[in-house]
mmCIF file of C-alpha atoms and ligand atoms in Angstrom:
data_model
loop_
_atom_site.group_PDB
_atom_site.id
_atom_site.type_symbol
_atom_site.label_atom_id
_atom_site.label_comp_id
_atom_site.label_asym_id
_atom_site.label_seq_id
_atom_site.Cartn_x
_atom_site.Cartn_y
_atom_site.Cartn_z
ATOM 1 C CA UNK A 1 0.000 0.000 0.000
ATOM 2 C CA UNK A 2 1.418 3.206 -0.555
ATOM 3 C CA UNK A 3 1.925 5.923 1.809
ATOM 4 C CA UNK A 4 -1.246 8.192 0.385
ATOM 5 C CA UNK A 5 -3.598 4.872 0.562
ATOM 6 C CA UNK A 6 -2.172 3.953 4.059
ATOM 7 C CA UNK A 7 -2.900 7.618 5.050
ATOM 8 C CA UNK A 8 -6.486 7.572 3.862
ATOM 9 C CA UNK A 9 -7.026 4.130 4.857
ATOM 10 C CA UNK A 10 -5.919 5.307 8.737
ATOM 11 C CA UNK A 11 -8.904 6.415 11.082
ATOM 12 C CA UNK A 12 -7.922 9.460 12.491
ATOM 13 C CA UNK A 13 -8.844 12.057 14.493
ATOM 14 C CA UNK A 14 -8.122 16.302 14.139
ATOM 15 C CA UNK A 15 -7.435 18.227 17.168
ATOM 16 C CA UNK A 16 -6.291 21.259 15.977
ATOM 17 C CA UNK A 17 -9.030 22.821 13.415
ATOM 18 C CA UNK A 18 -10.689 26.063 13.837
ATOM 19 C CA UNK A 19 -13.594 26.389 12.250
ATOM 20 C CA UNK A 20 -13.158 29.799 10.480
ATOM 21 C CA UNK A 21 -10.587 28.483 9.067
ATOM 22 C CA UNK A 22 -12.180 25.839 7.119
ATOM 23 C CA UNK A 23 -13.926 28.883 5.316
ATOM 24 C CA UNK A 24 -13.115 28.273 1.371
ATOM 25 C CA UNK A 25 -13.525 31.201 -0.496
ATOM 26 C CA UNK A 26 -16.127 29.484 -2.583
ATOM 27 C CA UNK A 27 -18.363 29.636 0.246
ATOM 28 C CA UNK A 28 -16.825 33.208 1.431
ATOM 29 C CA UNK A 29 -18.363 34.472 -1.637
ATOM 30 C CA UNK A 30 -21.493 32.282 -1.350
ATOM 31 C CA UNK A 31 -22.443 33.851 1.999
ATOM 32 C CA UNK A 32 -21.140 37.369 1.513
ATOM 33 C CA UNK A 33 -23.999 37.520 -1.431
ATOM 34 C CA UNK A 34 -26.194 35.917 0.696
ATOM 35 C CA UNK A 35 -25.826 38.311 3.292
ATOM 36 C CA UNK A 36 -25.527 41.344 0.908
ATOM 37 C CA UNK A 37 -21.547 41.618 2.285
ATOM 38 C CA UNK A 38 -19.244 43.592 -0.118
ATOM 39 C CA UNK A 39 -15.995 41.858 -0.326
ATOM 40 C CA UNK A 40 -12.695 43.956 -1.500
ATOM 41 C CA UNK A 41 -12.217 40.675 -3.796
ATOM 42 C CA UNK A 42 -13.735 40.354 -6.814
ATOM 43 C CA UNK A 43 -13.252 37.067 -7.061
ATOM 44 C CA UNK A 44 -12.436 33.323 -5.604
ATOM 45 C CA UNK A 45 -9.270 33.412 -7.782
ATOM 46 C CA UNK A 46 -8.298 37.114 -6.753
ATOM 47 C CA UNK A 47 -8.833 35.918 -2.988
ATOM 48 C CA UNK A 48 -7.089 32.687 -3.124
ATOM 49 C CA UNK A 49 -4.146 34.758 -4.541
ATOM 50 C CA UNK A 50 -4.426 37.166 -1.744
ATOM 51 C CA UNK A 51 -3.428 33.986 0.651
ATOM 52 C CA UNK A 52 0.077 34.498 0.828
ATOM 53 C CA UNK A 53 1.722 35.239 4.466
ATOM 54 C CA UNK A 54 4.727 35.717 6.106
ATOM 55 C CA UNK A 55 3.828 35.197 9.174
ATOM 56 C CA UNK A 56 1.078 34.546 11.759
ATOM 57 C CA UNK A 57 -0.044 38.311 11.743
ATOM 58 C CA UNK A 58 -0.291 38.470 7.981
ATOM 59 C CA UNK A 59 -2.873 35.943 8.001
ATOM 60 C CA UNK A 60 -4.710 36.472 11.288
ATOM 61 C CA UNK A 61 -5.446 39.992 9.257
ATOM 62 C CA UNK A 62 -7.105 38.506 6.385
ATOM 63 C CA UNK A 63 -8.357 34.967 8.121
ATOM 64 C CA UNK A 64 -10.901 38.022 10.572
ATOM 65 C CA UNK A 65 -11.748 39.859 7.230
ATOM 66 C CA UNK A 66 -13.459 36.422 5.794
ATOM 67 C CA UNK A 67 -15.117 35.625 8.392
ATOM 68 C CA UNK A 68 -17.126 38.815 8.299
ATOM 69 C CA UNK A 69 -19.569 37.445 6.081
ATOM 70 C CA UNK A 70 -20.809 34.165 8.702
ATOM 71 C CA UNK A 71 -23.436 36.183 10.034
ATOM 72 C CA UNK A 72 -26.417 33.987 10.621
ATOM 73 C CA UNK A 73 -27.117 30.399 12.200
ATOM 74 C CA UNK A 74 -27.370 29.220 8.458
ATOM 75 C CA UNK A 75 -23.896 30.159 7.894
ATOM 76 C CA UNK A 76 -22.290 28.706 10.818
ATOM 77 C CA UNK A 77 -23.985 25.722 9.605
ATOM 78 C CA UNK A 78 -23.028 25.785 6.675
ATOM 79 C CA UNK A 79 -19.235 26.578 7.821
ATOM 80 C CA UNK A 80 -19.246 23.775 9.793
ATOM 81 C CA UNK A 81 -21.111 20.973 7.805
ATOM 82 C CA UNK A 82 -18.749 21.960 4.566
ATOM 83 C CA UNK A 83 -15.460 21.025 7.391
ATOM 84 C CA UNK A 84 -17.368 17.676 8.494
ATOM 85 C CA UNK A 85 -17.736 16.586 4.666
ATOM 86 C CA UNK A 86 -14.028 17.319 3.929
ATOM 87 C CA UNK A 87 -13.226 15.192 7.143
ATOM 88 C CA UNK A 88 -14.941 12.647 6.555
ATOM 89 C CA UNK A 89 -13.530 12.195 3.073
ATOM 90 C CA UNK A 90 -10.208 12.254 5.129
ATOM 91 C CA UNK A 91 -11.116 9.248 7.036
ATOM 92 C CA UNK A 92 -11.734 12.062 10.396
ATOM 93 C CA UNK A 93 -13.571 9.381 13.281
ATOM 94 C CA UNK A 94 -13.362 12.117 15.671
ATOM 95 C CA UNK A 95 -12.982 16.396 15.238
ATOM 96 C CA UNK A 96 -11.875 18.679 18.589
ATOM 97 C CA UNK A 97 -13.138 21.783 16.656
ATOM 98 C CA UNK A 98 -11.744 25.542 17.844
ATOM 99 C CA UNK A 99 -13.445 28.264 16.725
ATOM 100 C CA UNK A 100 -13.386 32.245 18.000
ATOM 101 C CA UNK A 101 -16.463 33.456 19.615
ATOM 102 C CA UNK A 102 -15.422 36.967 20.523
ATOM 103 C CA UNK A 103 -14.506 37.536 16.524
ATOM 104 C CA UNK A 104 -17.967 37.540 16.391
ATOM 105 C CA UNK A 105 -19.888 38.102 19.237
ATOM 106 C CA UNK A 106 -17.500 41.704 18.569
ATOM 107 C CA UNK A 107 -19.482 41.967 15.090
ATOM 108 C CA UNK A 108 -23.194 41.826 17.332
ATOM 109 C CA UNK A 109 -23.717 37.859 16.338
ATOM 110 C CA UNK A 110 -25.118 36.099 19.428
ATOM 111 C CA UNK A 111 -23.397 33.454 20.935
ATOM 112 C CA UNK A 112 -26.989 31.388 19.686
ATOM 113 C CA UNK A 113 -26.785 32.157 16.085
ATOM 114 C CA UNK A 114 -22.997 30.272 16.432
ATOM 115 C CA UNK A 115 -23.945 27.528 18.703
ATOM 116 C CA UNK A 116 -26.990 26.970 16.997
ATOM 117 C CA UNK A 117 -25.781 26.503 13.438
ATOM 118 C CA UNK A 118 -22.703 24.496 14.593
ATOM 119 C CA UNK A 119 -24.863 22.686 16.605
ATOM 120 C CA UNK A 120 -27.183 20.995 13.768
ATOM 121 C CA UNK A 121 -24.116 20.428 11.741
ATOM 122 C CA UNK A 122 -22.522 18.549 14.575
ATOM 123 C CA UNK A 123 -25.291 16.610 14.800
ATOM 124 C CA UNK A 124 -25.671 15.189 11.123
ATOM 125 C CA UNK A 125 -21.946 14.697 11.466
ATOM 126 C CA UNK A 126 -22.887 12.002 14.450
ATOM 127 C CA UNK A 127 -25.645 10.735 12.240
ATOM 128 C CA UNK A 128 -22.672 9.637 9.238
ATOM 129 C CA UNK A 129 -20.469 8.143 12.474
ATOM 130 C CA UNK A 130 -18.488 11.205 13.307
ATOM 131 C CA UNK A 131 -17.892 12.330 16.753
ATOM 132 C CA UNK A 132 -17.273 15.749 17.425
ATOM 133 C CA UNK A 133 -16.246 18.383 20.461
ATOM 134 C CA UNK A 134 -16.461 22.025 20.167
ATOM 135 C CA UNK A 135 -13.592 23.834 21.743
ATOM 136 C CA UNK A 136 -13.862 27.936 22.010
ATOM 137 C CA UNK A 137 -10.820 30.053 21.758
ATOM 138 C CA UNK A 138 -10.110 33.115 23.834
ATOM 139 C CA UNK A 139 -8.235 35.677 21.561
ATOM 140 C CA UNK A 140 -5.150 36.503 23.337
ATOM 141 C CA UNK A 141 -5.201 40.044 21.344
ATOM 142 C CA UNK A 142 -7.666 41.548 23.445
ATOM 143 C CA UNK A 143 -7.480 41.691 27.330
ATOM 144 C CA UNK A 144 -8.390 38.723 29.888
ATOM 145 C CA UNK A 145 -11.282 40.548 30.955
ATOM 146 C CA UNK A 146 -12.736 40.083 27.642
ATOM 147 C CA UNK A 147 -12.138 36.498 27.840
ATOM 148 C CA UNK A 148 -14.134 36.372 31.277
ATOM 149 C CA UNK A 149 -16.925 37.909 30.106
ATOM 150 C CA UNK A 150 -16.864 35.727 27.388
ATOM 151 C CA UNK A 151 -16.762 32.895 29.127
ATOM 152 C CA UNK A 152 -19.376 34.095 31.637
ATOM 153 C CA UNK A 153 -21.828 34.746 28.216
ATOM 154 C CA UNK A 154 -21.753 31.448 27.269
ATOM 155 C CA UNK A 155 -22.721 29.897 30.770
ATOM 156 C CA UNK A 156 -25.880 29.232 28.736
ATOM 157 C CA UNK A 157 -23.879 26.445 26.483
ATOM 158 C CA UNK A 158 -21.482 24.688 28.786
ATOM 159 C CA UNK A 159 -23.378 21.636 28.028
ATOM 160 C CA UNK A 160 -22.238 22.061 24.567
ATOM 161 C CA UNK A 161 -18.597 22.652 24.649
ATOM 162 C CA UNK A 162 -15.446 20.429 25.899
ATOM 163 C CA UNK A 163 -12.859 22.556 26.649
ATOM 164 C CA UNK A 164 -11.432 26.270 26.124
ATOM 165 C CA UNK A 165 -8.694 27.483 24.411
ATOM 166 C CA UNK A 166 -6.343 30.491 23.501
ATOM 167 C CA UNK A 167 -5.350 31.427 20.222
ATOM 168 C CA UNK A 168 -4.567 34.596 18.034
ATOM 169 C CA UNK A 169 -1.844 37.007 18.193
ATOM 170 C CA UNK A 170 0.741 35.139 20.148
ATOM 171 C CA UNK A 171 4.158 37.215 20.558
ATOM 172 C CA UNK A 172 3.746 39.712 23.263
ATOM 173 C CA UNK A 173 0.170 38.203 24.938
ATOM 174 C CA UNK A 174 1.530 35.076 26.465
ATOM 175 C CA UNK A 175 -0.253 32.984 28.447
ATOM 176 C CA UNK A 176 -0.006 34.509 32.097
ATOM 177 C CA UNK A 177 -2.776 36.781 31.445
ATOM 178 C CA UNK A 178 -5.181 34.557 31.152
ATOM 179 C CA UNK A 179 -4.624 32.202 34.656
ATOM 180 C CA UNK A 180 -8.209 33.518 35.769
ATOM 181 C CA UNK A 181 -10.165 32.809 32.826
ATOM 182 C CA UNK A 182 -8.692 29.417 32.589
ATOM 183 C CA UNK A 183 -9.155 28.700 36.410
ATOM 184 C CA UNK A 184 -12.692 29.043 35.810
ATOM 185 C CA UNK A 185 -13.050 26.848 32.991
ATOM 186 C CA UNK A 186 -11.634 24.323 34.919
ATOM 187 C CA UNK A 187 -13.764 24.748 37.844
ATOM 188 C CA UNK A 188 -17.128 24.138 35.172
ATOM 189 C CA UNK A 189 -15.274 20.723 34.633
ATOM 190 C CA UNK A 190 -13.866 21.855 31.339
ATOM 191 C CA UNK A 191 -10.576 20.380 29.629
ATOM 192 C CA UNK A 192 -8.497 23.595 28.724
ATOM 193 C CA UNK A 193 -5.748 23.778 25.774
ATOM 194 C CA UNK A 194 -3.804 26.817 24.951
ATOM 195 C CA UNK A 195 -1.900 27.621 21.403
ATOM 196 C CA UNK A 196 1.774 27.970 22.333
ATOM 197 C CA UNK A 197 5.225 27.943 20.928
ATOM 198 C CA UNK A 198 4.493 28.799 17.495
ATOM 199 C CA UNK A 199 5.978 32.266 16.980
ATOM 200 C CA UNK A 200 6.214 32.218 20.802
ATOM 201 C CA UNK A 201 9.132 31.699 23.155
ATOM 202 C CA UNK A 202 9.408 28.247 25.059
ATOM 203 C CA UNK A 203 8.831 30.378 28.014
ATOM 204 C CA UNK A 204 4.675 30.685 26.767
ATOM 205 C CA UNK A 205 4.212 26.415 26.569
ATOM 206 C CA UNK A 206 5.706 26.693 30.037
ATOM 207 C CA UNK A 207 3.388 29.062 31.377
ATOM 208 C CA UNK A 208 0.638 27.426 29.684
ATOM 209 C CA UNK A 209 1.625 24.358 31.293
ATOM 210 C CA UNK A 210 2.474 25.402 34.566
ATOM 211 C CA UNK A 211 -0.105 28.499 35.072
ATOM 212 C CA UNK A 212 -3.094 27.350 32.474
ATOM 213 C CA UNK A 213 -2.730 23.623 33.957
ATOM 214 C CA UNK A 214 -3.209 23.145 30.122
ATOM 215 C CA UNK A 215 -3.963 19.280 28.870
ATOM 216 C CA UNK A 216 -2.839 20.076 25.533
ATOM 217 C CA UNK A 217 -0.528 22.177 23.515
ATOM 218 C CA UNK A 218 -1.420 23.439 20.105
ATOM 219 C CA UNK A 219 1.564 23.692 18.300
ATOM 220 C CA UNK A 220 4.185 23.972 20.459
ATOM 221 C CA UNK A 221 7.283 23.783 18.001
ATOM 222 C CA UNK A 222 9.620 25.897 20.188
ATOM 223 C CA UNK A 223 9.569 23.367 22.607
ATOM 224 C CA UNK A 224 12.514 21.799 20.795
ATOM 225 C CA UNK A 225 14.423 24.731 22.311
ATOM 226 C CA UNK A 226 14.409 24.021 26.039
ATOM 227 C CA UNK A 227 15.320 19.992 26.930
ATOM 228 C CA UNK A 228 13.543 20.817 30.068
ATOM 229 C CA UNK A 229 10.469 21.470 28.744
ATOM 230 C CA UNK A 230 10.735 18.523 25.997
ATOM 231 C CA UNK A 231 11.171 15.732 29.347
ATOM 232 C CA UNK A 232 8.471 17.458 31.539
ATOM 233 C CA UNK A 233 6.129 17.337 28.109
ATOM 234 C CA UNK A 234 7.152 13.366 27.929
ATOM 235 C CA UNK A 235 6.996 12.608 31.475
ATOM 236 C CA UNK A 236 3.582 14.768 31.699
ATOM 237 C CA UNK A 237 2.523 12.874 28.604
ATOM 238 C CA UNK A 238 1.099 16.553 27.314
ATOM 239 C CA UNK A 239 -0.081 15.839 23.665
ATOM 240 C CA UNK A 240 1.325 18.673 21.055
ATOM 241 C CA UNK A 241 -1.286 19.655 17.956
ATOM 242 C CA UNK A 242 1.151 19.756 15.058
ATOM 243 C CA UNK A 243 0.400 21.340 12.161
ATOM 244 C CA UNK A 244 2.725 20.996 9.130
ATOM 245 C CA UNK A 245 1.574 23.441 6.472
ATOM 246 C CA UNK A 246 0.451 25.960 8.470
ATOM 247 C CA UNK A 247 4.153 26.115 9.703
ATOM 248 C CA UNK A 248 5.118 26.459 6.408
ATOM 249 C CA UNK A 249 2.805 28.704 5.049
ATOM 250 C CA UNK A 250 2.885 31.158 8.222
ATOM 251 C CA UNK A 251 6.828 31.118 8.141
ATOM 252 C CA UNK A 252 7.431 28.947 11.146
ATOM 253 C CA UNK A 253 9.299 26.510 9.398
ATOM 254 C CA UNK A 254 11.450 27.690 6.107
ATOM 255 C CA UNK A 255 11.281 23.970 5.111
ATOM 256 C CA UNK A 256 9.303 21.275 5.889
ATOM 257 C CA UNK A 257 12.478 19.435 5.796
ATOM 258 C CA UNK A 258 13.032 21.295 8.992
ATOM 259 C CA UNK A 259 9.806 20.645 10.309
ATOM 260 C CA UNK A 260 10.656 19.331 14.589
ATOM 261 C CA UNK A 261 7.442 16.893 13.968
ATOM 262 C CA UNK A 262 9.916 13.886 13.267
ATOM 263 C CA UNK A 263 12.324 15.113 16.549
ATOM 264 C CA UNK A 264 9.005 15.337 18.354
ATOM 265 C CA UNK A 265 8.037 11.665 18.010
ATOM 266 C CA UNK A 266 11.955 10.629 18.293
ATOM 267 C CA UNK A 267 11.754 12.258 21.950
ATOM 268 C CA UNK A 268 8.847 10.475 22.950
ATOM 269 C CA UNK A 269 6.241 13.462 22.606
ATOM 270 C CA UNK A 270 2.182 12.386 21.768
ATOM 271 C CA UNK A 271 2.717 14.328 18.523
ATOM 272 C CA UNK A 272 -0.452 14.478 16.419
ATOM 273 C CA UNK A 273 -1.034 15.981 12.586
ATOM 274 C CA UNK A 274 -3.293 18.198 12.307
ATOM 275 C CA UNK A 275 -4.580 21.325 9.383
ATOM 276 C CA UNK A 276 -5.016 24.378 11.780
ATOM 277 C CA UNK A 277 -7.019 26.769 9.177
ATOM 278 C CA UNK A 278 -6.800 24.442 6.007
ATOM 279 C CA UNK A 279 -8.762 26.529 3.661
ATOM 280 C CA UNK A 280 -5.862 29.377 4.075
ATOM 281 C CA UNK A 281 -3.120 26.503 4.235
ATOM 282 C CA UNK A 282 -3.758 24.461 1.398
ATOM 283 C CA UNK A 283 -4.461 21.248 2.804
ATOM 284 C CA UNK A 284 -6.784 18.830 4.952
ATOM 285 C CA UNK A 285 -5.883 17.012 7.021
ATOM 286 C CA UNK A 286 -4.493 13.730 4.951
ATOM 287 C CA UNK A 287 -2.274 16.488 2.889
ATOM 288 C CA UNK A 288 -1.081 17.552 6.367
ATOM 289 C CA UNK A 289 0.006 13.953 6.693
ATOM 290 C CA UNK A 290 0.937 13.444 3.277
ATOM 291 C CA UNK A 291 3.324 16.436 2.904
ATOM 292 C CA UNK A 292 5.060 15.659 6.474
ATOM 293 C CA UNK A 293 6.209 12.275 5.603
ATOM 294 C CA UNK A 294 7.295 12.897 2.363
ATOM 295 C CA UNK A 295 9.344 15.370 3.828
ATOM 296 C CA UNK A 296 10.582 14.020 6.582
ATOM 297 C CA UNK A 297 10.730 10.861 5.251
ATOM 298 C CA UNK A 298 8.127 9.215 7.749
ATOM 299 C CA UNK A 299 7.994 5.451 7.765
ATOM 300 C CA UNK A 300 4.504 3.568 7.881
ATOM 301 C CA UNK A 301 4.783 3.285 11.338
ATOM 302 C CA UNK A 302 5.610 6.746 12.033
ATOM 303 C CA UNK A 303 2.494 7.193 10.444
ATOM 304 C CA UNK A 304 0.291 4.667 12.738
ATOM 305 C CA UNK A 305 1.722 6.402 15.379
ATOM 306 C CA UNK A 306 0.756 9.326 14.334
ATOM 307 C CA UNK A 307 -2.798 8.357 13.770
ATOM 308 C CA UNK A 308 -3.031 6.254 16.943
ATOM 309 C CA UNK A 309 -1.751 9.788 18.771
ATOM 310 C CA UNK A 310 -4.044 11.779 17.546
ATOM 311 C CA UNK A 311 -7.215 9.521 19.479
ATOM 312 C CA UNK A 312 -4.655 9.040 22.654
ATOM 313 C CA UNK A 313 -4.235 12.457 22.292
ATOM 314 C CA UNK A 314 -8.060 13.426 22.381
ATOM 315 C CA UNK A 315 -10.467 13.766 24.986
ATOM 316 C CA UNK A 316 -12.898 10.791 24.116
ATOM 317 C CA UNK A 317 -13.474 8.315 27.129
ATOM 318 C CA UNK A 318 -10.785 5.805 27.346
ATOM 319 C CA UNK A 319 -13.369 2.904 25.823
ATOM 320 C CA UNK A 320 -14.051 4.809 22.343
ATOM 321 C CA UNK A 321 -10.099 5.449 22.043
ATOM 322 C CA UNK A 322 -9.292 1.800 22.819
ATOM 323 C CA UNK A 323 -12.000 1.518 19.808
ATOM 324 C CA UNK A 324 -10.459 3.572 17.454
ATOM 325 C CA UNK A 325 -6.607 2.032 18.183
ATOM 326 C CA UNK A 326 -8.301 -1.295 17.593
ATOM 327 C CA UNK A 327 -9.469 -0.594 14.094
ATOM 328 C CA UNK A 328 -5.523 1.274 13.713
ATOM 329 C CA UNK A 329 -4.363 -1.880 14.813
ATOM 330 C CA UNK A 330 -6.136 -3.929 12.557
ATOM 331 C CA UNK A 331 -4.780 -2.100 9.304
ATOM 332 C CA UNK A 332 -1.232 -2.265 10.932
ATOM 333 C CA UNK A 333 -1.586 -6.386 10.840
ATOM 334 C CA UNK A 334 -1.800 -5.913 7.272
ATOM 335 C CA UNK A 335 0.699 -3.833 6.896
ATOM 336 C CA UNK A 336 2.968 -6.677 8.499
ATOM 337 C CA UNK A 337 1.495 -9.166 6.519
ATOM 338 C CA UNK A 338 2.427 -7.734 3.387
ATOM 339 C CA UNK A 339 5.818 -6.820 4.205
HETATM 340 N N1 HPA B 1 -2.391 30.518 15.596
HETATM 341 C C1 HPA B 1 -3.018 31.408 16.346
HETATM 342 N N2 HPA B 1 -4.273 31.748 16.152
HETATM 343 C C2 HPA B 1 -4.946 31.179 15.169
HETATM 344 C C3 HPA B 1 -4.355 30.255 14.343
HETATM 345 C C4 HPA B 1 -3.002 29.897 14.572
HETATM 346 O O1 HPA B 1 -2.362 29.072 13.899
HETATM 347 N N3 HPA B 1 -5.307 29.872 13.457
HETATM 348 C C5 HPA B 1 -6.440 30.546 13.746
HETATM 349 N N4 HPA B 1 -6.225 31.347 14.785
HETATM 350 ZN ZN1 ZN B 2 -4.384 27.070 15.452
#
């Protein structure tokens, strides 16, 4: 089997997705007429051309401009059904999905209209055998208060989230600000994650680890820096959220060559693959895969590592990832059988 039908072939699950980001410009333009939006683009072309950054700020810019047009619950819907089809294409089992309620609650769209729409799309995803978590992101651009009053509005939908995260702008908002915020969450019983390490020093994982109490890292690339922080993020077992072509698309990595993921797994981290905002990044989530081990030369059982991380690395119950690593475990046997 070759590596692209072993990747497809792999259950899998993505832990590092925000929603927004999953907005093609097919459908940008789709709901900005809908909604009566003028876009400076005149068309999918001219903005797919626009999609070229140097580094996280460049896109954060335009990746807020787009989602100006999601407006109603139909288009949250619609965001998030179009991301479940993809996924499911790619063999997804199981989605952790971010997505940024203050970039729109900031616009006047109730915290309804989002959960709503997302809501009913989640829900047809079950009905095709996909599970799926909803994770909202604080934006670390704007001040913690803003993040506690966000998380106070949406007392009314605890029920429907699974954890809380931090994402955004990260050099110069690192993740000490936000200790109160995140104390709460985990008081409701929430699992918390925080983006880290990306364009930030190692100094931000350790503060997300050591003052967020985070369960997760998104990213977290820089870690390579500090040996330190590599062993406590073994010994703690603290799963990283890798995402190859957002590294290279956002300047992180020069070359994907270069890219830490295969140090990662060689130290013993829970690395997991993963497309971060893969309508601006040019790739799902079995591209993310795809381009990684070509580059870095992964073997196929980097690979069902890889996959088997990514529901290890997840907050299902311990029963449905046992599931999941079963059916891994069953493609690995013939993997052995043919070699
Ligand atoms: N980093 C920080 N914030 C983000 C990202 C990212 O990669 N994608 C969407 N918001
Ligand atoms: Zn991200």
């Amino acid at each position: 089997m070759s590596t692209s039908e072993l990747i497809e072939k792999l259950p899998k699950a993505e832990l590092h997705i925000h929603l927004e980001g999953s907005l093609e410009p097919e459908l940008l333009f789709e709901l900005a007429t809908r909604n009566k939006f003028s876009l400076e683009y005149d068309s999918v072309e001219q903005l797919r051309k626009a999609y070229v950054f140097s580094n996280l700020q460049e896109f954060l810019d335009i990746y807020y401009i787009g989602m100006n047009v999601l407006q109603t619950e139909e288009d949250f819907f619609d965001l998030a059904a179009a991301y479940f089809q993809k996924a499911l294409q790619d063999n997804v089992r199981h989605v952790e999905a971010f997505f940024d309620p203050q970039a729109h609650t900031s616009r006047g769209i109730p915290l309804r209209a989002i959960f709503s729409g997302f809501k009913k799309a989640i829900a047809a995803a079950n009905d095709k055998g996909m599970s799926v978590y909803l994770i909202p992101c604080f934006l670390r651009h704007l001040p913690a208060i803003d993040a506690v009053q966000t998380f106070v509005a949406m007392e009314p939908f605890l029920e429907d989230i699974h954890g809380v995260g931090l994402d955004s702008s990260e050099q110069g908002c690192p993740p000490s600000l936000f200790v109160e915020v995140y104390d709460q969450a985990r008081a409701a019983g929430l699992k918390t994650v925080a983006h880290a390490g990306e364009e930030g020093p190692p100094e931000y994982i350790w503060q997300a680890i050591d003052q967020l109490k985070v369960d997760r890292i998104d990213h977290g690339n820089r870690a390579m820096e500090d040996s330190l922080l590599v062993n406590r993020i073994v010994e703690r077992k603290i799963p990283l959220t890798v995402c190859p072509l957002s590294n290279l698309q956002l300047g992180v990595v020069s070359d994907l060559r270069d890219h830490p993921l295969r140090k990662m797994l060689d130290s013993g981290i829970v690395a997991t693959v993963n497309s971060d905002d893969p309508a601006y990044f040019g790739g799902y989530v079995n591209e993310n895969y795809l381009h990684a081990a070509t580059a870095l030369n992964l073997s196929d059982k980097d690979i069902v590592v890889l996959a088997k991380n990514s529901f290890t690395g997840s907050f299902l119950p311990d029963a449905s990832t046992a599931s999941h690593i079963a059916d891994i475990e069953q493609i690995e046997k013939e993997l052995v059988s043919r070699s």
